Tab-separated table of C-alpha atoms in Angstrom:
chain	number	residue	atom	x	y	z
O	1	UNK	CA	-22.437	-175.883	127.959
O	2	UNK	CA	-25.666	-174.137	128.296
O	3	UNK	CA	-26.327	-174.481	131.322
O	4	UNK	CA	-23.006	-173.431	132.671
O	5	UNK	CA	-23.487	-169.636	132.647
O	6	UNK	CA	-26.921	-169.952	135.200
O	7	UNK	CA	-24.809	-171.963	137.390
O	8	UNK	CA	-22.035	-169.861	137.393
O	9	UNK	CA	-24.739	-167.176	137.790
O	10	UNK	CA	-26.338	-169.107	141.001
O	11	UNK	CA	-22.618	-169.630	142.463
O	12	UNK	CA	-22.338	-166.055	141.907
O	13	UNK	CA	-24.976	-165.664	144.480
O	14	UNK	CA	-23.773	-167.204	147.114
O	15	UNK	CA	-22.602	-165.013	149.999
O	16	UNK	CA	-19.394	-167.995	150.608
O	17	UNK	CA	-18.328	-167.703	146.945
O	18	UNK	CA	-18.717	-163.907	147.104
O	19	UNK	CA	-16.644	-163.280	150.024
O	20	UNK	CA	-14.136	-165.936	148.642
O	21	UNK	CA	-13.877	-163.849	145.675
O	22	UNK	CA	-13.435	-160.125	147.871
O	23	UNK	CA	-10.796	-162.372	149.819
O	24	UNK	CA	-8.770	-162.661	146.625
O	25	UNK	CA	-8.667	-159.246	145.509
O	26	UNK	CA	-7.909	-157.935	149.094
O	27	UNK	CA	-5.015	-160.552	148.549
O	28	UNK	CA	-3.641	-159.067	145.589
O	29	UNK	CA	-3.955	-155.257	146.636
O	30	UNK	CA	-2.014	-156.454	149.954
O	31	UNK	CA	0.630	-157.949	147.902
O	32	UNK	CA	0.835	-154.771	145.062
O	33	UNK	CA	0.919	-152.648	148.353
O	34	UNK	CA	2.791	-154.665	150.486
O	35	UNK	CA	0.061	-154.091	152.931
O	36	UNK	CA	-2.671	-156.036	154.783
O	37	UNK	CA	-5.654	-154.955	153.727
O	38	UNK	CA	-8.900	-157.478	154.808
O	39	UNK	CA	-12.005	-157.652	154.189
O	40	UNK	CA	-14.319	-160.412	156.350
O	41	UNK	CA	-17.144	-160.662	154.379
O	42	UNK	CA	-19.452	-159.655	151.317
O	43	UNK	CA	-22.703	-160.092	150.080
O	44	UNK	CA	-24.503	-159.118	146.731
O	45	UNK	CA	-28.109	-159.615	146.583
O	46	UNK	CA	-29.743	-160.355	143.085
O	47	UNK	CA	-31.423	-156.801	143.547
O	48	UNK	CA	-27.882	-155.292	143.260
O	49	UNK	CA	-26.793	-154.463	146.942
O	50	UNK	CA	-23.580	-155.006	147.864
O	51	UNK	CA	-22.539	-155.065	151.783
O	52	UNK	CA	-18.979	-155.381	152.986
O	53	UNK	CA	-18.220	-156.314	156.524
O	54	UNK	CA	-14.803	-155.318	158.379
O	55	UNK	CA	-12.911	-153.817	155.775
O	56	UNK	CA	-9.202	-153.402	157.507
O	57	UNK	CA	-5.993	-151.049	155.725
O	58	UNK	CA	-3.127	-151.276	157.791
O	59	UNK	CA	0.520	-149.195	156.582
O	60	UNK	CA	3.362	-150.026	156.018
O	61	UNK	CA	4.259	-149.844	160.229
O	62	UNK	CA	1.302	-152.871	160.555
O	63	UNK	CA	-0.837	-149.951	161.984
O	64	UNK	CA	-4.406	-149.435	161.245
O	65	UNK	CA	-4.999	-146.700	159.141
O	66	UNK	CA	-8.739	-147.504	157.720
O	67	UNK	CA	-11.050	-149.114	159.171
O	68	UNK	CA	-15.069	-149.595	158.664
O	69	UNK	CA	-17.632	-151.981	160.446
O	70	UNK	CA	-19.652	-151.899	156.740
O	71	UNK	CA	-19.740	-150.360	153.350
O	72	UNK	CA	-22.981	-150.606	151.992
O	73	UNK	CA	-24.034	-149.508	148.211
O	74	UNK	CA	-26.896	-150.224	146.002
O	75	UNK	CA	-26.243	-150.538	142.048
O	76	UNK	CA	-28.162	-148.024	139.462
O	77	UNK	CA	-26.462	-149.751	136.717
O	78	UNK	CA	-23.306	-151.542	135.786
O	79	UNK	CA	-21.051	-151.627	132.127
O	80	UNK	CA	-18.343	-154.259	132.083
O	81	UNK	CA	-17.418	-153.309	128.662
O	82	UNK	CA	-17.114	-149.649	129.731
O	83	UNK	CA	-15.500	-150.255	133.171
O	84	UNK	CA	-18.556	-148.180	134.845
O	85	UNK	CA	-20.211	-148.853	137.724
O	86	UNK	CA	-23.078	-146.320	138.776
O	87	UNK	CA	-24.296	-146.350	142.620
O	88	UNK	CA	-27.834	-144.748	143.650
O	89	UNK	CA	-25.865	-144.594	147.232
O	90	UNK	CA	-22.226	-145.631	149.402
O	91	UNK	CA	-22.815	-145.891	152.996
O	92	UNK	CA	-19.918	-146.167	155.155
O	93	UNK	CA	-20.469	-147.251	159.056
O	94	UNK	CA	-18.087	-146.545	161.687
O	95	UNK	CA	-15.141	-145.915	159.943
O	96	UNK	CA	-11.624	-144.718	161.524
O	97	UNK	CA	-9.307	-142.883	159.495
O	98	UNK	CA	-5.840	-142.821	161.027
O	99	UNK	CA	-3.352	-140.317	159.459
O	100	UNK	CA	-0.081	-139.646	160.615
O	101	UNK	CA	3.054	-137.892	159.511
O	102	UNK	CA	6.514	-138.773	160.288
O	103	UNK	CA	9.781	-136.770	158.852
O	104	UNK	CA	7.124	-134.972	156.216
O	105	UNK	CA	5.764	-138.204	155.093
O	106	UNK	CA	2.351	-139.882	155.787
O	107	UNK	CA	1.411	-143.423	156.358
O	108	UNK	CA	-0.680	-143.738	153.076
O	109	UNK	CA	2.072	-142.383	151.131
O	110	UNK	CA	2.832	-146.008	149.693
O	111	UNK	CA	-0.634	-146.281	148.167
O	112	UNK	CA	0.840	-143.213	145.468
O	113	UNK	CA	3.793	-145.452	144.570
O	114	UNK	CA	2.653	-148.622	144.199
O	115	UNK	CA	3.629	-150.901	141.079
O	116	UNK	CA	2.284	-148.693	137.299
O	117	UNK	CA	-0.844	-150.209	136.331
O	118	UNK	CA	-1.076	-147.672	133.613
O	119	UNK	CA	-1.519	-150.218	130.923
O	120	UNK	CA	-4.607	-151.613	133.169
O	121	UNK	CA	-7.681	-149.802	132.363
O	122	UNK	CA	-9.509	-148.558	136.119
O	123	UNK	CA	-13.080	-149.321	136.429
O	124	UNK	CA	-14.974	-145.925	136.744
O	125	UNK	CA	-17.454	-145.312	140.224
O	126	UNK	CA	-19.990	-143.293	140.937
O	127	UNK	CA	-22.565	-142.441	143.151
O	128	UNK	CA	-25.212	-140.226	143.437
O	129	UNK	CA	-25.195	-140.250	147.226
O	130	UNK	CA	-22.617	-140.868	149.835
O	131	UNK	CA	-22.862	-141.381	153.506
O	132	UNK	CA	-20.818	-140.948	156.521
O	133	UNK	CA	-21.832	-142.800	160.091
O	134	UNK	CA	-20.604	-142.224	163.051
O	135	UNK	CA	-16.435	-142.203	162.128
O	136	UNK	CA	-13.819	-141.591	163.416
O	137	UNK	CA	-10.833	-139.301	162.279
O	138	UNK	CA	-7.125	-138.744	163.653
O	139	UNK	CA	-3.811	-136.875	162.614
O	140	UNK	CA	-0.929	-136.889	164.087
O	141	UNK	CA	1.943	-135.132	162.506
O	142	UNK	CA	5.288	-136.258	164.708
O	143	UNK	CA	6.666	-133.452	162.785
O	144	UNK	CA	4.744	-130.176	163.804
O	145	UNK	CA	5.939	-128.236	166.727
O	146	UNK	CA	3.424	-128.444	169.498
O	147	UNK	CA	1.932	-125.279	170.708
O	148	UNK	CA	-0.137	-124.867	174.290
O	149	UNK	CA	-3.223	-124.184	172.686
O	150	UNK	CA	-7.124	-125.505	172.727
O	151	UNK	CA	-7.073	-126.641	169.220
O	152	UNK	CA	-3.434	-128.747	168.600
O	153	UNK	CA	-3.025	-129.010	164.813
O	154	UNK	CA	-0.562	-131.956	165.464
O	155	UNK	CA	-3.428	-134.166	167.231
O	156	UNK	CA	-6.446	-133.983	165.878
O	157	UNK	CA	-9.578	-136.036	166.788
O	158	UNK	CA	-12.477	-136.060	165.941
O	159	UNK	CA	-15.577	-138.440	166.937
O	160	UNK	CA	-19.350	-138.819	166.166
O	161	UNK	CA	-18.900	-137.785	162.771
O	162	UNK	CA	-21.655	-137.958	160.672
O	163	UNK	CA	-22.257	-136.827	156.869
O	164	UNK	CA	-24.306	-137.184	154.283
O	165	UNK	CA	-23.671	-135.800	150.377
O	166	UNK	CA	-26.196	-135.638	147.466
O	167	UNK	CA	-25.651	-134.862	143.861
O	168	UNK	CA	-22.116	-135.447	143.886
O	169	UNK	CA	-20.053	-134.532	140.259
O	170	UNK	CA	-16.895	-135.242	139.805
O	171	UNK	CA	-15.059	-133.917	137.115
O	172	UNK	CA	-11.007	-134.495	136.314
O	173	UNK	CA	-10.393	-131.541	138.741
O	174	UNK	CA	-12.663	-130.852	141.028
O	175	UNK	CA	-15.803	-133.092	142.807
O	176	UNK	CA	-19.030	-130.932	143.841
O	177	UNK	CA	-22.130	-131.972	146.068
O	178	UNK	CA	-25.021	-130.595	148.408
O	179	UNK	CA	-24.095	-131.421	152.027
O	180	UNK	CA	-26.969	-132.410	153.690
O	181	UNK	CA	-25.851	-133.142	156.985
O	182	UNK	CA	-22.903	-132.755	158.382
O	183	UNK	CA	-21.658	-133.235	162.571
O	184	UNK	CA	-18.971	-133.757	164.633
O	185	UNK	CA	-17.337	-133.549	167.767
O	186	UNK	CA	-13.642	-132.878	167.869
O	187	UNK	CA	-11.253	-133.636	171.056
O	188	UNK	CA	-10.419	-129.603	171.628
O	189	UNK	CA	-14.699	-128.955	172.029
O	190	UNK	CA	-15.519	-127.750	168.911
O	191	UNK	CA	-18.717	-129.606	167.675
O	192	UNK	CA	-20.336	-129.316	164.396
O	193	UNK	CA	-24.272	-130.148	164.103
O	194	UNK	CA	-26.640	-129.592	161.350
């Protein structure tokens, strides 16, 4: 009986149990959203990194709507009897962001009226740093009326987009930061560097 919290600890460790365990919980968000959402793999060193490979949200049409190559974050510190998880930094590589909007509704409506888990208690995040590379973003609204102009509110895209956010606060109504860096290129020719 003693020894069975170390080798829980060790399985813990193991980049195969890990993902197994990411696997499950992308499981049971598909099924509460009736959505696929995927994630390949995960890792969590001993030194408190965590890196997630391929995470995949498709909507309700089987459509991707977010997508990103890795999330990275390193741990500051963790409470489980709190629910509070503090991150020194989030890095998110290539990630696409699809939005679209059909009959004044969006495809990531059905996140906002998923089953009530008010009687489940949400782990608090936080990090002190957060990181965009090189994303993607697009909007399409089906229901706008298109207009011959350069900039066409009803298609945007944008490309090469690249952020990065420091002391970040977020308080019940509002989130602050320091943008640090902040480019992009978007499909009309308007580009953004810093």
């Amino acid at each position: 009986i003693i020894l069975l919290p170390v080798v829980v600890s060790f399985l813990l460790l193991l980049p195969s149990v890990q993902t197994y365990l990411v696997k499950k919980v992308a499981l049971e968000l598909s099924q509460t959203y009736h959505a696929e959402i995927t994630v390949s793999s995960v890792y969590v060193s001993p030194m408190g990194r965590i890196s997630l490979n391929q995470i995949l949200v498709r909507d309700l049409q089987g459509d991707s709507m977010l997508y990103a190559s890795r999330v990275r974050g390193s741990i500051k510190n963790i409470s489980f009897s709190k629910q509070q998880v503090a991150l020194r930094m989030v890095s998110i590589e290539e990630p696409f962001v699809r939005l679209v909007k059909n009959d004044s509704v969006y495809n990531f409506s059905f996140l906002f009226s998923a089953p009530d888990t008010s009687t489940t208690k949400l782990w608090h995040i936080e990090t002190a740093a957060f990181e965009l590379l090189n994303g993607s973003f697009r909007f399409v609204s089906n229901d706008t009326v298109k207009r011959n102009t350069k900039f066409d509110v009803s298609n945007i895209r944008v490309d090469n987009l690249n952020m990065l956010m420091k002391q970040i606060a977020v308080t019940p109504d509002s989130i602050a930061f320091n943008l640090e860096h902040l480019s992009f290129n978007e499909a009309s020719g308007a580009k953004v560097t810093n």
